Structures are given as C-alpha cells and as structure tokens.
Coordinates of C-alpha atoms and ligand atoms in Angstrom, one line a residue:
X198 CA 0.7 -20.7 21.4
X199 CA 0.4 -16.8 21.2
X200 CA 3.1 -17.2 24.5
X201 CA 6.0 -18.4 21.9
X202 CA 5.6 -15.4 19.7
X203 CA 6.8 -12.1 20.3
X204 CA 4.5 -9.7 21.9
X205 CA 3.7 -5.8 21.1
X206 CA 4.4 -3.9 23.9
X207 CA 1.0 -2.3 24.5
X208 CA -1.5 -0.9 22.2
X209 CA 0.5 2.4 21.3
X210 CA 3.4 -0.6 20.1
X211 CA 0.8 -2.4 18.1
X212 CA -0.4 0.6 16.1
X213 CA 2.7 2.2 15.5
X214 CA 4.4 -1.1 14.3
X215 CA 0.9 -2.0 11.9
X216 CA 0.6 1.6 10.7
X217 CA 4.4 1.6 10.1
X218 CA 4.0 -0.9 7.6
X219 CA 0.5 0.6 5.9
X220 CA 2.4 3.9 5.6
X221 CA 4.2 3.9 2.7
X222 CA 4.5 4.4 -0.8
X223 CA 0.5 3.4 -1.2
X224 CA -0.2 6.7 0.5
X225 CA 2.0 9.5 -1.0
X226 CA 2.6 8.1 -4.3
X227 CA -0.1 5.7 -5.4
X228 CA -3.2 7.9 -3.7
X229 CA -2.6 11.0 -5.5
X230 CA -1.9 10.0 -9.0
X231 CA -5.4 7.4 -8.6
X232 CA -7.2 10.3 -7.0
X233 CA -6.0 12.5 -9.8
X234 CA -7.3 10.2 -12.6
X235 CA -10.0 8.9 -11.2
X236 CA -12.4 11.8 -11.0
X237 CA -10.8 14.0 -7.5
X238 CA -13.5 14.6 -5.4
X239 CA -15.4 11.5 -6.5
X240 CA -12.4 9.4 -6.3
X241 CA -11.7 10.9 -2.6
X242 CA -15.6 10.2 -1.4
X243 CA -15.4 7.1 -2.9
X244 CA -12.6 5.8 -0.9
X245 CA -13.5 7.4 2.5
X246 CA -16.7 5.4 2.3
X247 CA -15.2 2.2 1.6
X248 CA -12.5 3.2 4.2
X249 CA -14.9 3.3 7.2
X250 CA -16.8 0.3 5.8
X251 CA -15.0 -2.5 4.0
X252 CA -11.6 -1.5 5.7
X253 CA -12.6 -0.9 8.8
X254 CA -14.1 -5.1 8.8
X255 CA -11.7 -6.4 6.8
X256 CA -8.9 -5.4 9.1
X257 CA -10.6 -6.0 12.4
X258 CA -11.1 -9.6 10.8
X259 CA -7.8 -10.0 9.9
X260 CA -6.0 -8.5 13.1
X261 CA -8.6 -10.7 15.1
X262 CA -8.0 -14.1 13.1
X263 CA -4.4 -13.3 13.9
X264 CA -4.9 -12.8 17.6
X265 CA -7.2 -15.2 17.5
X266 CA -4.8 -18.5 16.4
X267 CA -1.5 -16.5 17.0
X268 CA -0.1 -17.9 13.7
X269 CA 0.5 -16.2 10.3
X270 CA -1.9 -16.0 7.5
X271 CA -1.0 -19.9 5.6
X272 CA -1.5 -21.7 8.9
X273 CA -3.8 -19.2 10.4
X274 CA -6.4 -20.4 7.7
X275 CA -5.5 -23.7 7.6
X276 CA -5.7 -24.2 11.4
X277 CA -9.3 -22.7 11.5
X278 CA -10.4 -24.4 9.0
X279 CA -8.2 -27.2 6.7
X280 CA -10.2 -26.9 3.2
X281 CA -9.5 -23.0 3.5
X282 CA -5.9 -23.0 3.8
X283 CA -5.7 -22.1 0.2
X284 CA -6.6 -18.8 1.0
X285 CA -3.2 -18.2 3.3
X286 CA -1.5 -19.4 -0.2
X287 CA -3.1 -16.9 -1.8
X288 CA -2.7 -13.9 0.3
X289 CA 1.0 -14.7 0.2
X290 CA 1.4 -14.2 -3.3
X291 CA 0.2 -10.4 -3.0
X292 CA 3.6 -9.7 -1.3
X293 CA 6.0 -11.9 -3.2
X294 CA 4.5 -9.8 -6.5
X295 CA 4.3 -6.3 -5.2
X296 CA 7.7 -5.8 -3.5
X297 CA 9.6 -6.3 -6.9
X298 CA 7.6 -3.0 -8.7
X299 CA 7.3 -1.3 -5.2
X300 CA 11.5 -1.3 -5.1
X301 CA 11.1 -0.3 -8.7
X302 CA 9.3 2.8 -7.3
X303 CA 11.5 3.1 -4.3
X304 CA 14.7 3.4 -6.4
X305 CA 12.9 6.3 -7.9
X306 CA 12.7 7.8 -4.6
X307 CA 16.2 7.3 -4.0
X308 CA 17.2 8.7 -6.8
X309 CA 15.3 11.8 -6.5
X310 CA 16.4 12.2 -3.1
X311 CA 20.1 11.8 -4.4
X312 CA 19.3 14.8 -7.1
X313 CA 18.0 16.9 -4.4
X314 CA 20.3 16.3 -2.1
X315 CA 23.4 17.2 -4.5
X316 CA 22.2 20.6 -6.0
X317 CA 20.5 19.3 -9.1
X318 CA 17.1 19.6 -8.1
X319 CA 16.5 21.8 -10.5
X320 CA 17.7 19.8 -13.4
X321 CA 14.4 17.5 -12.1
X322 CA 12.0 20.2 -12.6
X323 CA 12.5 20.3 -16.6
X324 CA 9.3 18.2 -18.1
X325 CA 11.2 15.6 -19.7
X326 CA 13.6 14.6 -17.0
X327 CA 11.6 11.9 -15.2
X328 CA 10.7 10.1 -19.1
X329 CA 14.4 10.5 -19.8
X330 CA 15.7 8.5 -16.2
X331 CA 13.1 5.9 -16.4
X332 CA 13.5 5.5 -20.1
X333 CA 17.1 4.7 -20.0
X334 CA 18.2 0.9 -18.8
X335 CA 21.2 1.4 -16.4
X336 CA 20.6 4.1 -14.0
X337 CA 17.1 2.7 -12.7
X338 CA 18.2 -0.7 -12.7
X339 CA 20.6 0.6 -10.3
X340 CA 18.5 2.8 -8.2
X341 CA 16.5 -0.4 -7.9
X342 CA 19.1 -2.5 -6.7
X343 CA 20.2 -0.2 -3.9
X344 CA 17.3 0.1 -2.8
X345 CA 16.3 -3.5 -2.7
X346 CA 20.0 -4.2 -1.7
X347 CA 19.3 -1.5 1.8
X348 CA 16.3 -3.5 2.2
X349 CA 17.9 -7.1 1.7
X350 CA 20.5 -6.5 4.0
X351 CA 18.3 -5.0 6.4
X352 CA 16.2 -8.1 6.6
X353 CA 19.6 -10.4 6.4
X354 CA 20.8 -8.8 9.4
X355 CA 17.5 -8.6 11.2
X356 CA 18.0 -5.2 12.2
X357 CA 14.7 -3.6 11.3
X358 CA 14.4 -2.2 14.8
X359 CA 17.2 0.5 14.0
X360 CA 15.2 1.4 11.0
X361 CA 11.5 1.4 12.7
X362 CA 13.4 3.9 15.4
X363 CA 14.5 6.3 12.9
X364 CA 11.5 6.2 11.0
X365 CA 9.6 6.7 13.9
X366 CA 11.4 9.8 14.4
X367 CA 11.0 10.9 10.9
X368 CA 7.4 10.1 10.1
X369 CA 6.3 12.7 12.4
X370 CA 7.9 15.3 10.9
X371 CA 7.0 14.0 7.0
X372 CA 3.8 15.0 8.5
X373 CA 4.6 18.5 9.5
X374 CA 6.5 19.0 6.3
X375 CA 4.1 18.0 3.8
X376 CA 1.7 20.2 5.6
X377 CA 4.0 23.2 4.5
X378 CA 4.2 21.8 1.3
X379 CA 0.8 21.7 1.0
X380 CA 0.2 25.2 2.2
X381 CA 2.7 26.5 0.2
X382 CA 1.0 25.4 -2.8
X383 CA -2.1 26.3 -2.0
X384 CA -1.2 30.2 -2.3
X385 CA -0.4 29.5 -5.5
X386 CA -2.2 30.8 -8.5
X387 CA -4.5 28.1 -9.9
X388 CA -4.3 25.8 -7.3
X389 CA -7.8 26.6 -5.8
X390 CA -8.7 24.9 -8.8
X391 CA -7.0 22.4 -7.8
X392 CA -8.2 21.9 -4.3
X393 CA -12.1 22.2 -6.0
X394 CA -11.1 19.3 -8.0
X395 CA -9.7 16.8 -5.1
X396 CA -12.6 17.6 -2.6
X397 CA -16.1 18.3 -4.1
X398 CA -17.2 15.3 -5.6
X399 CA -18.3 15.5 -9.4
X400 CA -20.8 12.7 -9.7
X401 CA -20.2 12.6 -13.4
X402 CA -16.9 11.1 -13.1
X403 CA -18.4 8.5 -11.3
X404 CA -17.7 4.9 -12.8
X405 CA -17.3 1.3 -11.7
X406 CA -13.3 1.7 -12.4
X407 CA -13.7 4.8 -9.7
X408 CA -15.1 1.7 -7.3
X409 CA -12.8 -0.7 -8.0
X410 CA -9.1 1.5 -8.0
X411 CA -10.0 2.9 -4.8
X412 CA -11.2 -0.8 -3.3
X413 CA -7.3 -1.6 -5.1
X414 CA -5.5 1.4 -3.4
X415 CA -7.6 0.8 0.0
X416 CA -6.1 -2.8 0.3
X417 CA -2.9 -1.9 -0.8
X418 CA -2.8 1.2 1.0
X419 CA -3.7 -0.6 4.3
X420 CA -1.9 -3.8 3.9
X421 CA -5.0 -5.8 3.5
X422 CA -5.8 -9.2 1.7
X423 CA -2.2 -10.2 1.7
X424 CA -2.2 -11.8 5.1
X425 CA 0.2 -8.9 6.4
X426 CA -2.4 -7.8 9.5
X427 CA -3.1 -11.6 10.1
X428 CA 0.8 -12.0 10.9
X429 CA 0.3 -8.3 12.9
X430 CA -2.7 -9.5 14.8
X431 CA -0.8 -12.8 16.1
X432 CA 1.5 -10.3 18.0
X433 CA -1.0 -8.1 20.1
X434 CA -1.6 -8.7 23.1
X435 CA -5.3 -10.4 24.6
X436 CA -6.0 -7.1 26.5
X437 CA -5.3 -4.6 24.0
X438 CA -8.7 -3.3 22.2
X439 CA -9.1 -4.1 18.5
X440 CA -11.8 -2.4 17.4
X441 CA -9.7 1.2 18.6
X442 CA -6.4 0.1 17.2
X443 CA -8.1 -0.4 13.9
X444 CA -10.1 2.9 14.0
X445 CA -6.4 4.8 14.8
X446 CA -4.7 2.2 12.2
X447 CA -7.0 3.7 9.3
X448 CA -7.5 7.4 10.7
X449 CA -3.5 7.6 10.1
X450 CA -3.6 6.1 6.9
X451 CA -6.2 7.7 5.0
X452 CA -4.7 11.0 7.1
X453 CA -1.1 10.7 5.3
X454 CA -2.8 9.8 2.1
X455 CA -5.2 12.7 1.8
X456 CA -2.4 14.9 2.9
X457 CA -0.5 13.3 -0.6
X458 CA -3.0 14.7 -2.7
X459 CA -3.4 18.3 -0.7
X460 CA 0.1 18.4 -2.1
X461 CA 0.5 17.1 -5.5
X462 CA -3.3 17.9 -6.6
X463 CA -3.6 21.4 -6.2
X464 CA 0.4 21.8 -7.1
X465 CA -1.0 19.8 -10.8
X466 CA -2.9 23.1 -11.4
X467 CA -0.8 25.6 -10.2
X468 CA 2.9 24.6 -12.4
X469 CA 1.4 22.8 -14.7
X470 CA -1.4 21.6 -17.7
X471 CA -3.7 19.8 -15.5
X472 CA -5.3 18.1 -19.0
X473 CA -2.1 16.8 -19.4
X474 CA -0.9 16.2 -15.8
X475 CA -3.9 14.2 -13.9
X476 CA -3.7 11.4 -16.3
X477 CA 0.0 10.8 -15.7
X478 CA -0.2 7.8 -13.8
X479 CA 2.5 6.6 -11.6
X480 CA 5.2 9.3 -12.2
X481 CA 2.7 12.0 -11.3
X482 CA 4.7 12.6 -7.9
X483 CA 7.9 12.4 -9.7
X484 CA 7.0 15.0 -12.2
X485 CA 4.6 17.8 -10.3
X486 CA 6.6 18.3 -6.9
X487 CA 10.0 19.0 -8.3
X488 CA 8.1 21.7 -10.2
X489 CA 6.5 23.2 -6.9
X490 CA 10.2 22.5 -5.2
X491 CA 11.6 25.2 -7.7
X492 CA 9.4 27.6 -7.4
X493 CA 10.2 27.3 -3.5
X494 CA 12.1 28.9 -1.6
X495 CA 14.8 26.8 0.0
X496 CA 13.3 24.5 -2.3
X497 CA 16.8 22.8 -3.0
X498 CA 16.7 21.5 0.7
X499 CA 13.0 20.9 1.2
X500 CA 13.1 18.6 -1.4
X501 CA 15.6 17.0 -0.4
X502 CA 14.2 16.5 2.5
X503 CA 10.9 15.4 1.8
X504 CA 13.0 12.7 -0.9
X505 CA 14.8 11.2 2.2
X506 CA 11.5 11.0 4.3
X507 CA 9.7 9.3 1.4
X508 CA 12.7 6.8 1.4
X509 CA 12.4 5.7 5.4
X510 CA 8.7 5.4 4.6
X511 CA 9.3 3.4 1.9
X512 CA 12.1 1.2 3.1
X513 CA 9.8 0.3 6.6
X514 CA 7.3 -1.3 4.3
X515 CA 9.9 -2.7 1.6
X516 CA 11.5 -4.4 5.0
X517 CA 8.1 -5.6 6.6
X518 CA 7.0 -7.2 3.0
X519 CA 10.5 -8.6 2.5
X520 CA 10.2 -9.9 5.6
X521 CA 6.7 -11.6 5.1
X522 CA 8.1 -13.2 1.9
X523 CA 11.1 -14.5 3.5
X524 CA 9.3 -15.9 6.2
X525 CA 6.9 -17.8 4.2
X526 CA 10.0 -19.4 2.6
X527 CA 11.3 -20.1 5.8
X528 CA 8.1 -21.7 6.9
X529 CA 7.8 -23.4 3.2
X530 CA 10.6 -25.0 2.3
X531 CA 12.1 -25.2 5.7
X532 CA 15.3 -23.0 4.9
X533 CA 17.4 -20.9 7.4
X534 CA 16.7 -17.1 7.3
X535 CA 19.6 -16.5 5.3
X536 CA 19.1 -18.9 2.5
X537 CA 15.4 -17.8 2.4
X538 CA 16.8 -14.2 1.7
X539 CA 19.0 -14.6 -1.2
X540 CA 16.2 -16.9 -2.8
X541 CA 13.8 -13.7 -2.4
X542 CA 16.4 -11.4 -3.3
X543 CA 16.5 -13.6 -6.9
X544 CA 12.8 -13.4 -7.2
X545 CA 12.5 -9.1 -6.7
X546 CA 15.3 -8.7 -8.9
X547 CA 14.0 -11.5 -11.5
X548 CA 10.6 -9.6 -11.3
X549 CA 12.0 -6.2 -10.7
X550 CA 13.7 -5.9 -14.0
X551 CA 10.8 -5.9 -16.4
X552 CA 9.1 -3.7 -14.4
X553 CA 12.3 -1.4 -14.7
X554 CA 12.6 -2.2 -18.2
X555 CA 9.0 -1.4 -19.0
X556 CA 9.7 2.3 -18.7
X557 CA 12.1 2.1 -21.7
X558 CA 13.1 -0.3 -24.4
X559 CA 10.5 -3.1 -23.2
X560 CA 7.9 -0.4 -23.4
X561 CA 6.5 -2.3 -26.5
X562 CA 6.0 -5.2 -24.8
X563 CA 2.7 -5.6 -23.3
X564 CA 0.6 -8.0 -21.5
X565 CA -3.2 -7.2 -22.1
X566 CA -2.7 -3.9 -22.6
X567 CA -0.4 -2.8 -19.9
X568 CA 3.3 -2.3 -19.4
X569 CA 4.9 -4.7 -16.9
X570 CA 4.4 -2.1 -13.5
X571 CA 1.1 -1.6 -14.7
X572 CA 0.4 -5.2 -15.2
X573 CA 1.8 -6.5 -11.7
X574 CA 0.2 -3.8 -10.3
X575 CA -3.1 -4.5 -11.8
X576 CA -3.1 -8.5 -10.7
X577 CA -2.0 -8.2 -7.3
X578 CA -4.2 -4.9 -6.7
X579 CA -7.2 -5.2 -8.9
X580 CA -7.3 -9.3 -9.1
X581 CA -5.9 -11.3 -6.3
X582 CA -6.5 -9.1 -3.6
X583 CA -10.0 -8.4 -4.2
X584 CA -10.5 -12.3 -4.5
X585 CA -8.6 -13.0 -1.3
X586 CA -10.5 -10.0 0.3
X587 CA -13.8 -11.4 -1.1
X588 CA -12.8 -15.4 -0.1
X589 CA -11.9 -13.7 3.9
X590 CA -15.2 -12.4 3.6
X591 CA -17.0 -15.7 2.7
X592 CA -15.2 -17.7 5.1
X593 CA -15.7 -15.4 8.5
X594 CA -19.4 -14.8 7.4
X595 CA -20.5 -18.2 6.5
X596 CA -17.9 -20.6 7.7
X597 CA -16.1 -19.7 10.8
X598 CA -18.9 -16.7 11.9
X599 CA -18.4 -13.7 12.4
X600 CA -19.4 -14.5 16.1
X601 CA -16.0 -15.9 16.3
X602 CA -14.0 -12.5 15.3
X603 CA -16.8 -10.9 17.6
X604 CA -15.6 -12.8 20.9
X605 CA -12.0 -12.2 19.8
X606 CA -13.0 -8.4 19.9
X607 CA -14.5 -8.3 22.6
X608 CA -11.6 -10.6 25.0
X609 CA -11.1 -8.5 28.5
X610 CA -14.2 -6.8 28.7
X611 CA -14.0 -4.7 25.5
X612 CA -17.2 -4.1 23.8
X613 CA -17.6 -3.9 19.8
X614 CA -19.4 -0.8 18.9
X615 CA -19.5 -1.4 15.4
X616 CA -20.8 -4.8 14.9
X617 CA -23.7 -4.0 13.6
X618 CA -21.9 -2.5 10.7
X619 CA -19.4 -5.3 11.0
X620 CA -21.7 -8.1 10.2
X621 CA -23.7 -6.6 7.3
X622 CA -20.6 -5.4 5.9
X623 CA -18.7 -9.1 6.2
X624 CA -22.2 -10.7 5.3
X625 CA -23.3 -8.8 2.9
X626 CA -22.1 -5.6 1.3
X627 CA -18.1 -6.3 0.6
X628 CA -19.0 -9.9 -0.9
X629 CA -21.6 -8.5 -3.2
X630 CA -19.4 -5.2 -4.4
X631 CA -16.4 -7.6 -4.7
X632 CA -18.3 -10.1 -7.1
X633 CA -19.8 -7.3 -9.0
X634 CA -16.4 -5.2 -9.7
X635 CA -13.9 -8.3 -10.1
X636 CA -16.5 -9.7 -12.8
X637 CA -16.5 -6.1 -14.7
X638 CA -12.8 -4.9 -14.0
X639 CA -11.6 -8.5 -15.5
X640 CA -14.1 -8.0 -18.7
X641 CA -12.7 -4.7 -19.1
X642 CA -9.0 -5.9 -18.7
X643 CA -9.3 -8.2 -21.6
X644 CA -11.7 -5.9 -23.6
X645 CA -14.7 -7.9 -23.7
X646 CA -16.9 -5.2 -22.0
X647 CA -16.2 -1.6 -21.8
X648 CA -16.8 0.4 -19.3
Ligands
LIG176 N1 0.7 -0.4 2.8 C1 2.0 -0.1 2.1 C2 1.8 1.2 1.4 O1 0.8 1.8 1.4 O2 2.8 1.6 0.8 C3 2.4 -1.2 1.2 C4 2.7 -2.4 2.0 C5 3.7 -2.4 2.9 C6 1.9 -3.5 1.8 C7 4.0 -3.5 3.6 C8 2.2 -4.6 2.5 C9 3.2 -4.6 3.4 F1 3.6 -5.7 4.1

C-alpha cells in the first residue's frame, strides 16, 4: 500500500513538510493574543506542559496510525477498525470549518502587508484603524477573497511545491527577524513589564478556561485532531524515526510561537494600555505591532516585511488544509480534483463571509454568545477537536493498543524512549483532562455553570 503513495524524501523532508503546515497563523497570531488573555506566564507553563505531554502522544499516534495503514485519516480509522471510522469523519470537519475564518485572518495579513508595503504603515498605527477595516463590509471581503483565491488556485494547479520552496526560504529568516523585533522591543520602556507578565507564572490567573484554550491552541497550533498528521504519517518512510521527528516537529512549533509572544507581549506594555490591550482578542497582532513598527526605525520596510513573511506562512497552511478538504471530496464523492475545488472554494466563501461580516454590521448577531469567528473558532478548537483528540485516545489505548503505535515506532531498530510517558498519557491522563474540560468549557459556553 504505503509503495503507491508518495514518499518523504528522508527525515529532514518529513519534518520540514509536517512543520510547514503546523507553522502558521496558530503560532504568531493565535498564541499571543491567548497567552495575553489567558494569564501570561500561566498561560505559557500551562501550554509547555501539555506540549511535552498530550502533544508529544497524540502526534506520535497520529503520525504512526498514518505510517502504520498508509491511508488518510477516514479510511485510516475505518481500516483499523470499521465501527471507528466515524472518527476519520470527524476529524475531517476540523478543516472544512477552520480554513473559511483562517482566510478571514489571512486577508488581514494581506492587507496589512499591502499598507506596509505602499508607505501607509503609519496610517495602521492610529488605534482605531484596525476596528475601522474590519468594521467595514467591502474591503475585508476582498482581502479574503484574494487570499483564498492565491490559495484556490494554488491547489487547482497543484503547484504547492513552488510555494513550500519559497517558504522554505523565507521561514528561516521570519525567524531571524522577529528575533529583532523582539529585541527591539524589549529596550523599550515598560516592556520588562511585559516580559514579567509572559514568563513567570502567576498561579492566580490560573483557571480551567487557562486548561482548556491552551489544549485548543496546542491542537490547532500543531495540526492535531483533524487527521492532518495521519495523512502526513502515511508519507514517511519505514526507516525514518518517529519518536525524533515528533520531538523536532513540536520543538519548532512551540519555538515560533513563544517567539510570537516575545514580540507582541512585551510590545502590549511598552506602546500601549496593557488593561486595555491583553484582552483584545484576535486583532491583538493587528493592533500592537504596527505601533512598535512606528516607533522603529526603518520601521516602514520591517513591517512590510514581516507582513509578507506572515502571508507565505499563512498561505503553506491555507494550501495544506485546502488541500485536505479537497481531497476528502475527492475521496467522498468521487469528483476529479478540479470539480472538488470549486465545491470547496463555495463552502470557505459561504462560511467565510459571516465570519467577515461578524466584525461589522453582523456584529449583533450572535450564536451563544459569540460573534461568528469566535463561534467557528470555539467549535472546531474548543469542541470537536478535543472530542476527536479524546475518541484517538480511547481507541489506541483500549481498542487498537497502544502496543500497536509502539511496534510502528519502533520499525528498523528504533527504540521509543518515551513510552512510558506515552502509555499513561494515551491511557490515562489526556482521556481524563479531556472529559473533565469538554464537560465544563460546554456548561460555560451555554451559561449553565460559570467558571
Ligand atoms: N497549524 C496551523 C497553524 O498553527 O496556523 C493551522 C493548520 C494548518 C491546521 C494546516 C491544519 C492544517 F492542515
């Protein structure tokens, strides 16, 4: 079977291809606005724990169910087991709901980049110019649709290899520069403050909400619980070790991400009200750095340039979920590629709009509580992908074994350090956590228990 299917190159090809896809908006705009509301330092422990922990087993599952039956997540399930194919169904929904709000958010990128890019960066640093863009109805809708329509034709064309190369070229130095960006705003007044708040941890901001928003960003952020690492795993190769991959997979991840809030966090103290600022929510990015970009020098062209780095980041994981979703159509309905795409391409823009909309004149409308970004963002992140997450757990610890993603860890000779941790973890810790957020979070959501 696994001879059909494409392989990775070699190990390096594998990670680089898997953390292309985990590196994306998750990490430099959805971790620093969480960590920012959630507590800093708390928020930041919090996550690193259940990074080493519940993501470092769930993905080693996943990559190794993958490997394991070289198919994709629906028939991956199914094939190991037919009663739990439901569970591939379900991880496939993740995708289909998140792309349409994540080009929402990527047409905010574009557009910023576009500002930067043609002097008016400084126009973007006034306090009321991101409420006044995302309020209005054309000119996001628009940004939206160019940046689904790169995306869509992208996937149409199959040519995602000429993006993964330039990106591949670029993430390397998104690296470098936010490290600049981040040292530069460290020497700013206040920003110490700042850096106190993101790492010590303040146990008295410690909640179940901290719990469950950084279980939500760690799935998100690593493309778990939506089947994308099963579909990853069913490409490595047999003599490639698992167990490493992961560990580098994560290591970059939470890396980038950390690096996010060492240069939005601090910059929330030093140009601005932090009261007012850490509660922003999902423009906090869009808001803080074009602040710190003014008071820059060069700051015209930096940000610019970080804009355009954001986008290729963006637009590898737009393409790779695009490309999931289209394939499960293909696979579904048995349509041709192209056929598959505009059917997709309906869907994001069907979904997209609201979530474009809900920034502005549908801002009234809302759906227990939550404007439509928030409210996708809060079922596919906070709902489904904790169940999936919690249903993979069940069905390697108790029905397939975890002896079974053992052996697949340990094909040609490589030994699994961690299974200790593996088991208990699969067994035991992520099922109970899981039941015991989802049960509060859902209470919460519908205000029958507060927390
Ligand atoms: N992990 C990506 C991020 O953090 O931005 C989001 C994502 C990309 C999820 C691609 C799934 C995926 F297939």
């Amino acid at each position: 079977m696994e001879k059909q299917r494409g392989n990775f190159s070699g190990r390096l090809g594998f990670i680089m291809a898997a953390a292309g896809s985990a590196v994306g908006l998750g990490n430099i705009w959805r971790f620093p606005y969480l960590a920012a509301q959630y507590g800093g330092g708390i928020f930041l422990l919090v996550y690193l724990v259940l990074a080493v922990t519940f993501g470092f087993a769930l993905m080693t599952a996943e990559i190794s169910i993958g490997r394991k039956t070289g198919l994709s997540a629906v028939e991956a399930f199914r094939k190991l087991d037919k009663k739990w194919g439901f569970v591939g169904y379900l991880s496939a929904l993740v995708p289909v709901i998140i792309l349409p709000y994540y080009s929402v958010i990527g047409g905010w990128v574009t557009k910023y980049f576009w500002v930067f890019a043609s002097g008016e960066g400084i126009a973007a640093a006034s306090s009321d110019y991101f409420g006044g863009f995302v309020s209005q109805i054309g000119q996001p809708i628009g940004w939206f649709l160019a940046f689904i329509g790169i995306t869509a034709v992208i996937v149409w064309f199959g040519v995602e290899k000429g993006v993964e190369r330039v990106s591949k070229i670029l993430m390397p130095i998104l690296v470098i520069l936010s490290m600049f960006i981040a040292a530069y705003a460290l020497t700013m007044d206040g920003a110490m403050d700042g850096l106190k708040y993101y790492i010590i941890p303040n146990f008295s901001h410690f909640s179940v909400k901290t719990v469950l928003a950084a279980m939500g960003q760690l799935f998100y952020s690593m493309s778990l619980a939506m089947g994308i690492m099963i579909t990853y795993g069913s490409y490595m190769r047999k003599d490639n070790s698992i167990e490493s991959s992961v560990r580098h997979i994560e290591i970059f991840d939470t890396g980038i991400a950390f690096l996010a809030g060492l240069m939005i966090i601090p910059s929330i103290f030093a140009v601005g009200d932090p009261e007012q600022l850490l509660e922003k929510g999902a423009s906090l990015m869009f808001e803080v750095l074009p602040q710190l970009f003014l008071a820059m020098p060069a700051g015209q062209f930096v940000g610019a340039a970080f804009f355009i780095m954001v986008f290729f980041a963006a637009l590898t994981s737009s393409i790779s979920l695009m490309e999931t979703v289209v394939s499960i159509f293909m696979d579904k309905f048995h349509w041709n590629r192209k056929l598959s795409c505009i059917a997709v391409f309906a869907i994001i823009i069907l979904l997209g709009i609201p979530s474009s909309l809900g920034n502005g004149v549908w801002s009234g409308i809302k759906i227990i509580g939550m404007d439509f970004l928030s409210f996708f963002d809060f079922i596919s992140n906070s709902v489904i992908m904790p169940i999936v997450a919690l249903l993979t757990c069940i069905f390697v610890g108790y029905v397939l074994k975890t002896s079974a993603i053992e052996h697949e860890v340990e094909v040609s000779g490589h030994s699994f350090k961690a299974r200790g941790l593996f088991r208990i973890v699969i067994k035991y810790f992520a099922p109970i956590c899981i039941v015991l957020i989802l049960i509060t979070s859902v209470l919460d959501a519908f205000g029958i228990f507060k927390l």
